CSV table of C-alpha atoms in Angstrom, one decimal:
chain,number,residue,atom,x,y,z
A,1,MET,CA,4.0,35.5,72.7
A,2,ILE,CA,2.5,35.5,69.0
A,3,ILE,CA,6.3,34.4,67.6
A,4,SER,CA,5.8,31.9,69.9
A,5,ARG,CA,2.4,30.4,68.0
A,6,LEU,CA,4.0,31.0,64.9
A,7,ARG,CA,6.8,28.6,65.7
A,8,HIS,CA,5.1,26.2,67.2
A,9,ASN,CA,2.0,26.3,64.7
A,10,LYS,CA,4.5,25.9,62.0
A,11,LEU,CA,6.6,22.5,63.4
A,12,ARG,CA,3.1,21.2,63.6
A,13,THR,CA,2.5,21.6,60.3
A,14,PHE,CA,5.4,20.1,59.4
A,15,LEU,CA,5.6,17.1,61.6
A,16,LEU,CA,1.8,16.2,60.4
A,17,SER,CA,2.8,16.6,56.7
A,18,VAL,CA,6.0,13.7,58.1
A,19,ALA,CA,3.1,11.7,59.3
A,20,ILE,CA,0.9,11.8,56.6
A,21,ALA,CA,3.7,11.0,53.9
A,22,GLY,CA,3.7,7.8,55.7
A,23,SER,CA,1.9,4.5,54.5
A,24,GLY,CA,-1.0,4.3,57.1
A,25,GLY,CA,-0.9,8.2,57.6
A,26,SER,CA,-3.1,9.9,59.7
A,27,TYR,CA,-4.9,13.0,58.2
A,28,ALA,CA,-5.8,14.9,55.5
A,29,ALA,CA,-5.6,18.5,54.9
A,30,ALA,CA,-9.5,18.5,54.2
A,31,GLU,CA,-9.8,18.1,57.7
A,32,ASP,CA,-6.8,19.7,59.2
A,33,SER,CA,-8.8,19.6,62.5
A,34,SER,CA,-5.5,16.6,63.7
A,35,PRO,CA,-4.3,16.0,66.7
A,36,ALA,CA,-0.6,16.5,67.5
A,37,TYR,CA,1.4,13.3,68.2
A,38,SER,CA,0.4,11.4,65.2
A,39,PHE,CA,3.7,9.8,64.9
A,40,LEU,CA,1.9,7.2,67.8
A,41,ASN,CA,0.0,5.8,64.5
A,42,LEU,CA,3.2,4.6,63.0
A,43,PRO,CA,4.6,1.4,63.5
A,44,SER,CA,8.0,0.0,64.6
A,45,SER,CA,7.0,-3.4,62.7
A,46,THR,CA,7.8,-4.4,59.0
A,47,LEU,CA,5.1,-6.9,59.1
A,48,THR,CA,2.6,-4.4,59.8
A,49,TYR,CA,4.0,-1.5,58.0
A,50,GLY,CA,3.9,-3.7,55.1
A,51,LEU,CA,1.0,-4.8,55.6
A,52,GLY,CA,-0.8,-1.5,55.1
A,53,GLY,CA,0.7,0.3,57.9
A,54,ILE,CA,-2.4,-0.4,60.3
A,55,ASN,CA,-2.8,-4.1,61.4
A,56,ILE,CA,-4.2,-5.6,64.6
A,57,THR,CA,-4.5,-9.2,63.8
A,58,ALA,CA,-1.2,-10.5,62.6
A,59,ILE,CA,-0.1,-13.6,64.9
A,60,GLU,CA,3.5,-13.8,64.2
A,61,ASP,CA,6.1,-15.3,67.0
A,62,ASP,CA,8.0,-11.6,66.6
A,63,ILE,CA,8.4,-9.2,69.5
A,64,ASN,CA,8.3,-6.5,66.2
A,65,SER,CA,5.0,-8.1,65.6
A,66,VAL,CA,3.1,-6.7,68.7
A,67,ASP,CA,3.6,-2.9,68.4
A,68,GLN,CA,-0.2,-2.1,67.3
A,69,ASN,CA,-2.0,-4.4,69.7
A,70,PRO,CA,-0.8,-5.4,73.1
A,71,GLY,CA,-3.5,-8.8,73.4
A,72,LEU,CA,-0.8,-10.1,70.7
A,73,LEU,CA,2.0,-10.3,73.2
A,74,GLY,CA,2.5,-13.6,74.8
A,75,PRO,CA,4.9,-16.0,76.5
A,76,GLU,CA,5.9,-17.2,73.5
A,77,VAL,CA,8.4,-14.3,72.9
A,78,ASP,CA,10.1,-15.1,76.0
A,79,MET,CA,13.4,-13.6,76.0
A,80,GLN,CA,13.0,-11.9,73.0
A,81,LEU,CA,15.3,-8.7,71.9
A,82,GLY,CA,13.6,-6.9,69.1
A,83,VAL,CA,15.0,-3.6,67.1
A,84,ASN,CA,14.1,-1.2,64.5
A,85,TYR,CA,14.9,1.5,62.0
A,86,MET,CA,13.2,3.7,59.5
A,87,ARG,CA,14.4,5.6,56.9
A,88,TYR,CA,11.4,8.4,56.5
A,89,ILE,CA,10.8,11.1,54.5
A,90,GLY,CA,13.5,13.7,53.7
A,91,GLU,CA,16.4,13.6,56.8
A,92,SER,CA,13.7,11.7,59.2
A,93,ASN,CA,15.3,8.5,60.8
A,94,PHE,CA,12.9,6.5,63.1
A,95,ALA,CA,14.5,3.7,65.8
A,96,GLY,CA,13.8,1.4,68.9
A,97,VAL,CA,14.4,-1.5,70.9
A,98,LYS,CA,12.3,-3.9,72.3
A,99,PHE,CA,12.8,-7.1,75.2
A,100,ALA,CA,10.1,-9.2,76.5
A,101,ARG,CA,10.0,-12.2,78.8
A,102,ARG,CA,7.2,-14.4,79.9
A,103,ALA,CA,5.0,-13.8,83.2
A,104,GLY,CA,4.0,-17.2,84.1
A,105,ASP,CA,2.3,-19.8,81.9
A,106,HIS,CA,-0.4,-17.5,80.8
A,107,GLY,CA,1.2,-14.2,80.3
A,108,ALA,CA,4.2,-11.8,79.2
A,109,TRP,CA,5.5,-8.3,79.5
A,110,MET,CA,7.5,-6.3,77.0
A,111,ALA,CA,9.8,-3.0,78.2
A,112,GLY,CA,10.8,-0.5,75.0
A,113,ILE,CA,12.4,2.7,73.6
A,114,GLN,CA,11.3,4.4,70.7
A,115,TYR,CA,13.4,7.3,69.0
A,116,PHE,CA,11.8,9.6,66.3
A,117,GLY,CA,13.9,12.3,64.9
A,118,TYR,CA,13.0,14.4,62.0
A,119,GLY,CA,16.2,15.6,61.0
A,120,THR,CA,17.8,19.6,61.3
A,121,ILE,CA,15.3,22.6,60.4
A,122,LYS,CA,16.7,26.3,60.4
A,123,GLY,CA,14.7,28.2,62.4
A,124,ALA,CA,13.7,32.0,62.2
A,125,ASP,CA,12.0,34.5,63.5
A,126,MET,CA,8.9,36.8,61.7
A,127,ASP,CA,11.2,38.8,59.7
A,128,GLY,CA,12.9,36.0,58.4
A,129,VAL,CA,16.1,36.4,60.6
A,130,LEU,CA,18.0,32.5,60.8
A,131,THR,CA,18.2,31.6,64.4
A,132,GLY,CA,20.0,28.5,64.1
A,133,ASP,CA,19.4,25.3,63.5
A,134,PHE,CA,17.2,22.9,65.4
A,135,SER,CA,16.4,19.4,65.3
A,136,PRO,CA,12.7,18.2,66.5
A,137,LYS,CA,12.5,15.3,68.0
A,138,ASP,CA,10.2,12.7,70.2
A,139,MET,CA,10.4,9.4,72.3
A,140,MET,CA,8.7,7.4,73.9
A,141,VAL,CA,8.9,4.7,76.5
A,142,SER,CA,6.8,2.2,76.9
A,143,GLY,CA,5.9,-1.3,78.6
A,144,THR,CA,3.0,-3.6,78.0
A,145,TYR,CA,1.6,-6.4,79.7
A,146,SER,CA,-1.1,-9.5,78.3
A,147,HIS,CA,-2.6,-12.5,79.8
A,148,ASP,CA,-4.6,-15.0,78.5
A,149,ILE,CA,-8.5,-14.8,79.3
A,150,SER,CA,-9.1,-18.1,77.9
A,151,GLU,CA,-7.6,-20.4,75.4
A,152,ARG,CA,-8.9,-18.7,72.8
A,153,TRP,CA,-8.7,-15.1,74.6
A,154,ARG,CA,-5.8,-12.6,75.1
A,155,GLY,CA,-5.5,-9.5,76.7
A,156,GLY,CA,-3.4,-6.8,77.4
A,157,ALA,CA,-2.6,-3.2,78.2
A,158,THR,CA,0.6,-0.8,76.7
A,159,LEU,CA,1.2,2.3,78.6
A,160,LYS,CA,3.3,5.2,76.4
A,161,PHE,CA,5.2,8.0,77.8
A,162,VAL,CA,6.0,10.3,75.4
A,163,TYR,CA,8.7,13.3,75.5
A,164,SER,CA,8.8,16.0,72.4
A,165,THR,CA,11.0,18.5,72.0
A,166,TYR,CA,10.3,20.9,68.9
A,167,ASP,CA,12.9,24.0,69.0
A,168,SER,CA,12.7,25.3,72.3
A,169,TYR,CA,9.2,23.8,73.0
A,170,SER,CA,8.8,20.7,75.2
A,171,ALA,CA,5.8,18.4,75.8
A,172,ILE,CA,5.3,15.3,77.7
A,173,ALA,CA,2.6,12.7,77.7
A,174,ILE,CA,1.2,9.9,78.8
A,175,ALA,CA,-0.9,7.6,76.9
A,176,THR,CA,-2.7,4.1,77.1
A,177,ASP,CA,-3.2,1.2,74.1
A,178,LEU,CA,-6.2,-1.2,75.1
A,179,GLY,CA,-6.2,-4.8,73.3
A,180,VAL,CA,-7.8,-8.0,73.0
A,181,ASN,CA,-6.8,-10.6,70.6
A,182,TYR,CA,-9.3,-13.9,69.9
A,183,TYR,CA,-7.4,-16.9,67.9
A,184,ASP,CA,-8.4,-19.9,66.3
A,185,PRO,CA,-4.9,-22.0,65.2
A,186,GLU,CA,-7.0,-24.7,64.3
A,187,THR,CA,-9.0,-22.5,61.4
A,188,SER,CA,-6.0,-19.6,60.9
A,189,LEU,CA,-8.8,-17.0,62.4
A,190,SER,CA,-7.8,-14.0,64.4
A,191,PHE,CA,-10.0,-11.1,65.6
A,192,SER,CA,-9.1,-8.2,67.4
A,193,ALA,CA,-9.9,-5.1,69.0
A,194,VAL,CA,-8.3,-2.4,70.2
A,195,VAL,CA,-8.2,1.3,72.0
A,196,ALA,CA,-5.0,3.7,70.8
A,197,ASN,CA,-3.8,6.3,72.4
A,198,LEU,CA,-6.2,7.0,75.7
A,199,GLY,CA,-4.5,9.5,77.7
A,200,GLY,CA,-3.4,13.5,77.1
A,201,GLN,CA,-0.3,16.1,77.9
A,202,VAL,CA,0.5,16.5,81.2
A,203,LYS,CA,3.0,19.2,79.9
A,204,ARG,CA,1.9,21.7,76.9
A,205,PHE,CA,3.8,23.2,74.4
A,206,ALA,CA,2.7,26.3,74.8
A,207,GLU,CA,-0.8,27.8,75.6
A,208,SER,CA,-3.0,25.2,75.1
A,209,TYR,CA,-2.9,21.2,75.2
A,210,ASP,CA,-2.9,19.1,72.0
A,211,ARG,CA,-4.8,16.0,71.7
A,212,LEU,CA,-3.8,12.5,71.1
A,213,PRO,CA,-4.9,10.8,68.0
A,214,ILE,CA,-7.1,8.5,69.9
A,215,ASP,CA,-8.8,5.9,68.0
A,216,VAL,CA,-10.6,2.8,67.8
A,217,ARG,CA,-9.8,-0.3,65.7
A,218,LEU,CA,-11.4,-3.7,64.7
A,219,GLY,CA,-9.4,-6.6,62.7
A,220,ILE,CA,-10.1,-9.5,61.1
A,221,SER,CA,-7.4,-12.2,59.9
A,222,LYS,CA,-8.2,-15.3,58.3
A,223,SER,CA,-6.7,-18.0,55.6
A,224,PHE,CA,-8.8,-19.9,53.1
A,225,GLY,CA,-8.6,-23.4,51.7
A,226,SER,CA,-4.7,-25.2,51.0
A,227,LEU,CA,-3.5,-21.7,50.0
A,228,PRO,CA,-0.6,-20.5,52.6
A,229,VAL,CA,-1.7,-16.6,52.7
A,230,ILE,CA,-3.4,-14.6,55.4
A,231,TRP,CA,-6.1,-11.9,54.3
A,232,SER,CA,-7.4,-9.1,56.4
A,233,VAL,CA,-9.0,-6.4,57.2
A,234,THR,CA,-8.0,-3.5,59.5
A,235,ALA,CA,-11.0,-1.2,60.2
A,236,TRP,CA,-9.4,2.0,62.3
A,237,ASN,CA,-10.4,6.0,62.9
A,238,LEU,CA,-13.5,4.3,64.1
A,239,THR,CA,-14.2,7.6,66.3
A,240,LYS,CA,-15.9,9.2,63.3
A,241,TRP,CA,-17.2,8.8,60.0
A,242,HIS,CA,-16.6,11.8,58.2
A,243,LEU,CA,-12.9,11.5,57.1
A,244,PRO,CA,-12.9,13.9,53.3
A,245,PHE,CA,-9.9,14.7,51.5
A,246,TYR,CA,-9.2,16.9,48.0
A,247,ASP,CA,-9.0,15.4,45.1
A,248,ASN,CA,-7.4,17.7,42.9
A,249,GLY,CA,-8.6,15.8,39.7
A,250,ASP,CA,-5.7,15.5,37.0
A,251,GLY,CA,-3.4,18.2,38.7
A,252,THR,CA,-3.7,20.7,35.6
A,253,THR,CA,-3.4,24.4,36.8
A,254,THR,CA,-7.1,24.3,35.6
A,255,SER,CA,-8.8,21.8,37.6
A,256,SER,CA,-10.1,23.1,41.1
A,257,PRO,CA,-9.7,20.8,44.3
A,258,VAL,CA,-13.0,19.4,45.0
A,259,ILE,CA,-13.6,17.9,48.4
A,260,LYS,CA,-15.2,13.8,48.4
A,261,ASP,CA,-17.0,13.3,51.3
A,262,ASN,CA,-19.3,10.6,49.9
A,263,PHE,CA,-20.2,7.1,51.3
A,264,GLY,CA,-17.8,5.0,49.4
A,265,SER,CA,-15.0,7.1,50.3
A,266,ASN,CA,-15.5,7.6,53.9
A,267,LEU,CA,-16.1,3.8,54.1
A,268,MET,CA,-12.9,2.8,51.6
A,269,ARG,CA,-11.0,5.7,54.2
A,270,HIS,CA,-11.7,3.9,57.2
A,271,LEU,CA,-10.4,0.0,56.0
A,272,VAL,CA,-7.2,-1.4,55.4
A,273,PHE,CA,-6.6,-4.3,53.0
A,274,ALA,CA,-4.0,-6.9,53.1
A,275,ALA,CA,-2.2,-10.5,52.0
A,276,ASP,CA,0.7,-11.9,53.9
A,277,PHE,CA,1.9,-15.3,52.3
A,278,ILE,CA,3.6,-17.9,54.8
A,279,PRO,CA,5.1,-21.1,52.4
A,280,SER,CA,6.6,-22.1,55.5
A,281,GLU,CA,7.6,-21.1,59.1
A,282,LYS,CA,11.1,-19.4,57.8
A,283,PHE,CA,9.8,-16.7,54.6
A,284,HIS,CA,7.3,-14.9,54.2
A,285,VAL,CA,6.0,-11.7,52.1
A,286,GLY,CA,3.3,-9.4,52.5
A,287,LEU,CA,1.4,-7.1,50.5
A,288,GLY,CA,-1.2,-4.2,52.1
A,289,TYR,CA,-3.2,-1.1,50.4
A,290,ASN,CA,-4.4,1.7,52.6
A,291,TYR,CA,-6.9,3.7,50.5
A,292,LYS,CA,-6.4,6.5,53.4
A,293,THR,CA,-2.6,7.1,52.6
A,294,ARG,CA,-3.4,7.0,48.6
A,295,THR,CA,-6.1,9.3,48.9
A,296,ASP,CA,-4.3,12.0,51.4
A,297,MET,CA,-1.2,12.0,48.8
A,298,SER,CA,-3.8,13.3,46.3
A,299,THR,CA,-3.0,16.8,47.1
A,300,TYR,CA,0.4,15.8,46.8
A,301,LYS,CA,2.4,14.0,43.7
A,302,ARG,CA,1.9,11.1,44.7
A,303,SER,CA,3.1,7.7,42.7
A,304,PHE,CA,1.2,5.0,41.0
A,305,LEU,CA,2.1,2.9,44.3
A,306,SER,CA,1.2,5.1,46.5
A,307,GLY,CA,-1.0,3.2,49.3
A,308,PHE,CA,0.7,0.6,48.7
A,309,SER,CA,3.6,-1.1,50.7
A,310,VAL,CA,5.4,-5.0,50.9
A,311,CYS,CA,7.2,-6.3,53.3
A,312,ALA,CA,9.4,-9.3,53.6
A,313,GLY,CA,10.6,-11.7,56.5
A,314,LEU,CA,12.8,-15.2,57.1
A,315,ASN,CA,14.0,-16.4,60.0
A,316,VAL,CA,17.5,-17.8,59.8
A,317,ARG,CA,18.7,-19.8,62.8
A,318,ASN,CA,18.5,-17.6,65.8
A,319,PHE,CA,17.7,-14.5,64.1
A,320,ALA,CA,14.6,-12.9,62.5
A,321,VAL,CA,15.0,-10.4,59.8
A,322,GLY,CA,12.3,-8.3,58.3
A,323,VAL,CA,12.1,-5.4,55.4
A,324,ALA,CA,8.9,-3.2,54.4
A,325,LEU,CA,8.7,-0.8,51.1
A,326,ALA,CA,6.2,2.0,50.9
A,327,GLN,CA,6.0,5.2,48.3
A,328,PRO,CA,3.5,7.8,49.0
A,329,HIS,CA,4.6,9.8,47.3
A,330,ASN,CA,7.4,10.4,44.3
A,331,GLY,CA,9.5,11.9,46.7
A,332,ALA,CA,9.3,9.8,49.6
A,333,THR,CA,10.5,6.1,49.5
A,334,THR,CA,10.2,4.9,53.0
A,335,ILE,CA,12.0,1.6,54.1
A,336,MET,CA,11.9,-0.2,57.7
A,337,LEU,CA,14.5,-3.2,58.8
A,338,ASN,CA,13.3,-5.3,61.7
A,339,LEU,CA,15.9,-7.5,63.5
A,340,SER,CA,14.8,-9.9,66.4
A,341,THR,CA,16.8,-12.9,68.2
A,342,LYS,CA,15.9,-15.2,71.5
A,343,LEU,CA,18.3,-14.5,73.5
A,344,TYR,CA,18.0,-17.8,75.2
A,345,GLU,CA,19.3,-19.8,72.4
A,346,PHE,CA,22.8,-18.3,72.6
């Protein structure tokens, strides 16, 4: 039983490090009381990934862009099919597919499946004897429904069924996202509120139940003047104020890590900033900055670009193509691809 707990904890540490390293990474080592299932915070949308990894207000006629806020889903994505792929850290590969239909004039539903594969890991017991290779993975099946509350307000809910298998361990969890969005097309003002990952495990890995990364998020987006740029600010991790992290200083052997937990750092680690340049309906380029990702990477060998992410999208005939890039640290350049199409146009 002790061996089981140790191997389970090693797996959780590995998967947590994978989640931390993403743009929108979840939890720092200074607060390693984080729940499992941190991959639920990883977006499948290139738009979201490029705008800092967390964005709940971006208005886009693309099925992939509603992954973090069910309140963004609407009849305008009727008969859309979307696929996503992400080349992540090490041998990690994530992929998924979504399909949406309208439900009357004021509603819509969407179904999707997402796969998170973390490559091959060598297994060993406490004495270091190899026990064979294994491939930890997570799978999520989701269903979303949204409906117009009024002319400018829309609300939605997503139900997520999660299955995880790590070596000889497996677990099942159920989670729900609840979201609302206010959108004024005349001023390009978008405001959203989301409660993410409500739920828990129904089948545990070992002796204890793991927590889900339940979160409350607020976001606002708006353009100003005639410049075709949508500026956005997203606040997340609002269930707790203190988000301490280790600052390694200049990174030399003589410098000692110092825990940062002041007002300014806590405030910034709750915020994600982004700008989306949209010169036409067929093309956009986005830039995001996630201070939490950058400070989480301060305990690793981060790059100058850590915390920044970029994305671009192009609409060509019946297809929309998106790409996003980020480099949270020197050993990890991550890339995400999206493709969507409206089936009724064929």
